[in-house]
Tab-separated table of C-alpha atoms in Angstrom:
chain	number	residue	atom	x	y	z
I	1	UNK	CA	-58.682	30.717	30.805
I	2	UNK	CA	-55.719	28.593	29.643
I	3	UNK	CA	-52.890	29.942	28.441
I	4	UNK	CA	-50.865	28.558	25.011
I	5	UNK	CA	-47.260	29.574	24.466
I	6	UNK	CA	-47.598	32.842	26.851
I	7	UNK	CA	-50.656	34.131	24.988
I	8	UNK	CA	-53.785	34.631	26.821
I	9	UNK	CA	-56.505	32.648	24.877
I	10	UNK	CA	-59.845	34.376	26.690
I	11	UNK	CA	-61.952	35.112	23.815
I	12	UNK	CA	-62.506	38.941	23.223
I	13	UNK	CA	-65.725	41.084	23.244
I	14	UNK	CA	-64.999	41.277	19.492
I	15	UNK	CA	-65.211	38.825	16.910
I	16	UNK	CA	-62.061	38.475	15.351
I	17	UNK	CA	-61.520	40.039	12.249
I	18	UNK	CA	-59.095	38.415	9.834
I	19	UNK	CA	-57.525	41.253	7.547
I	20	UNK	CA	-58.855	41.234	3.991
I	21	UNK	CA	-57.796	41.818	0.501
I	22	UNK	CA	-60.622	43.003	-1.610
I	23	UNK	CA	-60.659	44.303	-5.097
I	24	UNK	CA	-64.371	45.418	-6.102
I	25	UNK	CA	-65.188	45.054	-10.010
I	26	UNK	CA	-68.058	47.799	-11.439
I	27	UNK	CA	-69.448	48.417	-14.547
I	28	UNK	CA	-69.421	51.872	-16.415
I	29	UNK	CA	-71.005	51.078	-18.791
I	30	UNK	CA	-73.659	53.343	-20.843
I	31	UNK	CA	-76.842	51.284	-18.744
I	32	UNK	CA	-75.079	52.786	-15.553
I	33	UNK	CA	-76.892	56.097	-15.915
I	34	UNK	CA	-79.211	58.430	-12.753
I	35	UNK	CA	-79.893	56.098	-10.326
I	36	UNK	CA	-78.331	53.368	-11.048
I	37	UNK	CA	-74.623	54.667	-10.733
I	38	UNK	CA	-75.559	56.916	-7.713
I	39	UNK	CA	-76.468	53.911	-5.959
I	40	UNK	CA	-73.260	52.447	-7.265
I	41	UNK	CA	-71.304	55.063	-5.591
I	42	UNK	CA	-73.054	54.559	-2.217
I	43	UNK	CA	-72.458	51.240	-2.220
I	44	UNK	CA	-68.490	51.759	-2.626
I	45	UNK	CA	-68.411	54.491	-0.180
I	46	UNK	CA	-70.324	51.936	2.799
I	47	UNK	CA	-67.674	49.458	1.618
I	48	UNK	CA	-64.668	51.863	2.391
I	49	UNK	CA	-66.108	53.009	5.394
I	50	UNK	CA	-66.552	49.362	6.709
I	51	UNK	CA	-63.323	48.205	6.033
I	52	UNK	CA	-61.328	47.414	9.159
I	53	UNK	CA	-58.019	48.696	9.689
I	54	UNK	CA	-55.881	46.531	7.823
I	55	UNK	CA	-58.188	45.471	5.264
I	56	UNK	CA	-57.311	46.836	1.967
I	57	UNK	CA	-59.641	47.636	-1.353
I	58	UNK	CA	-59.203	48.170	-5.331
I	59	UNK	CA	-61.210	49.216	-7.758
I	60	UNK	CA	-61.610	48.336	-11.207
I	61	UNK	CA	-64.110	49.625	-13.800
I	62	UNK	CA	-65.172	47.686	-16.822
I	63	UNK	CA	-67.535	48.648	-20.166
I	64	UNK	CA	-65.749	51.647	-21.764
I	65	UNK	CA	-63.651	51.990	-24.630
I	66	UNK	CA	-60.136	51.163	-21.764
I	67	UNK	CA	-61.916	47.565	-21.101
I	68	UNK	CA	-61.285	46.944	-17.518
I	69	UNK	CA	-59.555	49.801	-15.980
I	70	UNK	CA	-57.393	50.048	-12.404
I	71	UNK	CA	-58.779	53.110	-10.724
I	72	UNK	CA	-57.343	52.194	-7.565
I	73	UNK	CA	-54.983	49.717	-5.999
I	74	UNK	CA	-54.839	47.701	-2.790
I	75	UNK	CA	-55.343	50.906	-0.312
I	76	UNK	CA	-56.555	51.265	3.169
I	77	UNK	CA	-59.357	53.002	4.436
I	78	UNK	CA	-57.186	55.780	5.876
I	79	UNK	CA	-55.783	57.250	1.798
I	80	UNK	CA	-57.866	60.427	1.469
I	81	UNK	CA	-58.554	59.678	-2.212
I	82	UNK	CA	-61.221	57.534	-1.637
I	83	UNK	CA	-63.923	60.121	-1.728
I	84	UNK	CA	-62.664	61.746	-5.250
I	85	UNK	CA	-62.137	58.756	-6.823
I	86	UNK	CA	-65.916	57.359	-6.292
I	87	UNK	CA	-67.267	60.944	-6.857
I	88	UNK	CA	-65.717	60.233	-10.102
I	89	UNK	CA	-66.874	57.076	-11.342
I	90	UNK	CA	-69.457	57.737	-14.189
I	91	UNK	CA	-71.221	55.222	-16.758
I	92	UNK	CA	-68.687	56.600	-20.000
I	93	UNK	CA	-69.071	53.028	-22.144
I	94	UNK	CA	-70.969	53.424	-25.726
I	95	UNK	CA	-74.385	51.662	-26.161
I	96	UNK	CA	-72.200	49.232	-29.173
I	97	UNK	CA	-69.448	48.317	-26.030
I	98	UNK	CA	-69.619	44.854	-24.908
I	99	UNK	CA	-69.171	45.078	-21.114
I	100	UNK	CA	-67.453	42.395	-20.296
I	101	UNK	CA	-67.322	41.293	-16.396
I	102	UNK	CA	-64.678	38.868	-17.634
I	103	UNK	CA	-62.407	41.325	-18.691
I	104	UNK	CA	-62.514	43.612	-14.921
I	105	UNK	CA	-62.134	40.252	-13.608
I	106	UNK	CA	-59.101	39.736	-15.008
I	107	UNK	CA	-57.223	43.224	-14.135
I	108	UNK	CA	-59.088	42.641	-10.374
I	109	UNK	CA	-56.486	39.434	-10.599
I	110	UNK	CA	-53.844	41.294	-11.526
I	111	UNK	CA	-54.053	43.926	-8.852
I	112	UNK	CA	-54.093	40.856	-6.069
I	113	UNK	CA	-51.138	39.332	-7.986
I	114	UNK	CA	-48.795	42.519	-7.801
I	115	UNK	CA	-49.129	42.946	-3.806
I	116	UNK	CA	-46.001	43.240	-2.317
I	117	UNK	CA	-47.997	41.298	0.787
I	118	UNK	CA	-50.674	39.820	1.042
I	119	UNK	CA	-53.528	39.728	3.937
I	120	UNK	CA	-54.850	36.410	4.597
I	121	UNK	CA	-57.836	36.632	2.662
I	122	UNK	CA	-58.227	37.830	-0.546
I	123	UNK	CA	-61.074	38.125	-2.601
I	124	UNK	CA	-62.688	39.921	-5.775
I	125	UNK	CA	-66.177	41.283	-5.677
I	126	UNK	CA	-68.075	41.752	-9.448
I	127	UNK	CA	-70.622	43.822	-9.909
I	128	UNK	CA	-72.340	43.845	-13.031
I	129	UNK	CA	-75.737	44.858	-15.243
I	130	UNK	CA	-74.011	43.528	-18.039
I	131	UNK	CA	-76.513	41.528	-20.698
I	132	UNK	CA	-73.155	39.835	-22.100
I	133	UNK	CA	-69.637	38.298	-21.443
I	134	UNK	CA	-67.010	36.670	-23.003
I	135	UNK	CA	-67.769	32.665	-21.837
I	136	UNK	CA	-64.207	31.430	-23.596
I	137	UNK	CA	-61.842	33.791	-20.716
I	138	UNK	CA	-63.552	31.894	-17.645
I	139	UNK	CA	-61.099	29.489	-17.417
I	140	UNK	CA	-58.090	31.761	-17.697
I	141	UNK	CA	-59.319	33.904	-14.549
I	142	UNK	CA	-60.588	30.992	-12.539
I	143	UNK	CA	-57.493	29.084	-13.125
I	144	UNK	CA	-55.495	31.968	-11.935
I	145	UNK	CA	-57.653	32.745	-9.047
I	146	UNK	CA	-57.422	29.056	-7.621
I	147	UNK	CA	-53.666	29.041	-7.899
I	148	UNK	CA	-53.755	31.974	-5.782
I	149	UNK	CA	-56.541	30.700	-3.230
I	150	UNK	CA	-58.668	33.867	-4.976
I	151	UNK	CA	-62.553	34.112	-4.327
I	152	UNK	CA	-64.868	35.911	-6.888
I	153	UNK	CA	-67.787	36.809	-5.789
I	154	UNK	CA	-70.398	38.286	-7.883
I	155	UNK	CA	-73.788	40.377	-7.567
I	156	UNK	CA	-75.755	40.267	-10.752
I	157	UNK	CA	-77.854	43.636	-11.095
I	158	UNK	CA	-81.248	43.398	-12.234
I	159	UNK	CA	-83.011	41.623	-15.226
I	160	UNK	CA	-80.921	42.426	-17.747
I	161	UNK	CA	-77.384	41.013	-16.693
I	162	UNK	CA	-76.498	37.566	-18.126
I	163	UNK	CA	-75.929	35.431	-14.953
I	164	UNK	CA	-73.870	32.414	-16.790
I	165	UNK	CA	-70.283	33.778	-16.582
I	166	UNK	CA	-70.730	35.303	-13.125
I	167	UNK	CA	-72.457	31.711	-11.635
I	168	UNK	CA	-69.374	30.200	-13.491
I	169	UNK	CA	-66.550	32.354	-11.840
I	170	UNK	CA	-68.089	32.136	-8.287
I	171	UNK	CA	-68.865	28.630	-8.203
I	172	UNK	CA	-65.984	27.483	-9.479
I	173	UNK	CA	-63.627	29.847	-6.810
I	174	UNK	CA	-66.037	28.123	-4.132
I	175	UNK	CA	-67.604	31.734	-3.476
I	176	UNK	CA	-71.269	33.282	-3.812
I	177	UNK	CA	-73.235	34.382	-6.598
I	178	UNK	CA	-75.996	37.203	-5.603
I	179	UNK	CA	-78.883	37.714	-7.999
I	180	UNK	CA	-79.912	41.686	-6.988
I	181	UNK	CA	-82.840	41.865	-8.644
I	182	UNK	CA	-83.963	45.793	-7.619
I	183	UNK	CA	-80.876	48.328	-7.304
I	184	UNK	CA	-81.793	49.728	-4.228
I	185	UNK	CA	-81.008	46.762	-2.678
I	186	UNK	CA	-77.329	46.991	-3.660
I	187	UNK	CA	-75.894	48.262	-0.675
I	188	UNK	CA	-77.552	45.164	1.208
């Protein structure tokens, strides 16, 4: 094995893991109801449970009366809140609310921008149902998240979600838009 400045550079049984920054945007909105939000919920708790051990993850909610909400920011795996906070996530928007993805996107950037430190990777997740969003506010998160070397991915849930904005603010953060056409499959 050869050796560079004193460290040993065998590979390890484990792939490397390069600490990560995520913030995860969800909907509450009034369409989140039964199911749909249960399956929500799992899908936050496998993400907290799979984060290694200096990865970090916030949460945002968007589509109530608030707009796009901080529930929680940059933690680790180990805070004890975690299972509370998700238990308390519930669809609260009115049927008249425009969810907008835009919006959670937006307060997702601000939680990455008021880190103290930063891991080397950072990126937001969106997760959204929504059948609308506010087209003129792409460029004011996109152009923040490429100053700040951001990803935005984003998972559009099932036929009624407008896929535009979210194809928009992944492509353009060179990231990956996910069409998930049946909810059970969110967790995948």
């Amino acid at each position: 094995s050869s050796r560079v400045g004193g460290h040993d550079m065998r590979l390890s049984a484990s792939p490397v893991h390069v600490p990560l920054d995520v913030v995860v945007v969800v909907p509450v909105s009034s369409s989140m109801q039964g199911l749909k939000i249960n399956l929500l919920r799992d899908a936050l708790r496998f993400m907290v449970s799979h984060l290694g051990e200096n990865d970090r993850m916030g949460l945002v909610t968007f589509g109530s009366a608030a707009g796009g909400v901080p529930l929680v920011g940059m933690t680790s795996k180990k805070w004890k809140g975690w299972s509370s906070i998700l238990s308390s996530i519930r669809p609260i928007g009115q049927k008249s609310m425009r969810a907008d993805v835009v919006e959670g996107a937006n307060v997702a950037m601000d939680l990455l921008m008021q880190r103290k430190s930063a891991n080397p990777l950072s990126s937001i997740l969106l997760i959204s149902d929504s059948p609308t969003s506010d087209a003129d506010s792409v460029d004011f998160v996109v152009s923040r998240a490429e100053a700040a070397k951001i990803s935005i991915h984003s998972f559009g849930l099932g036929l009624t979600h407008k896929p535009d904005t979210m194809v928009e603010l992944s492509t353009r953060t060179k990231a990956s838009y996910t069409y998930v056409k049946d909810w059970m499959m969110l967790r995948e």
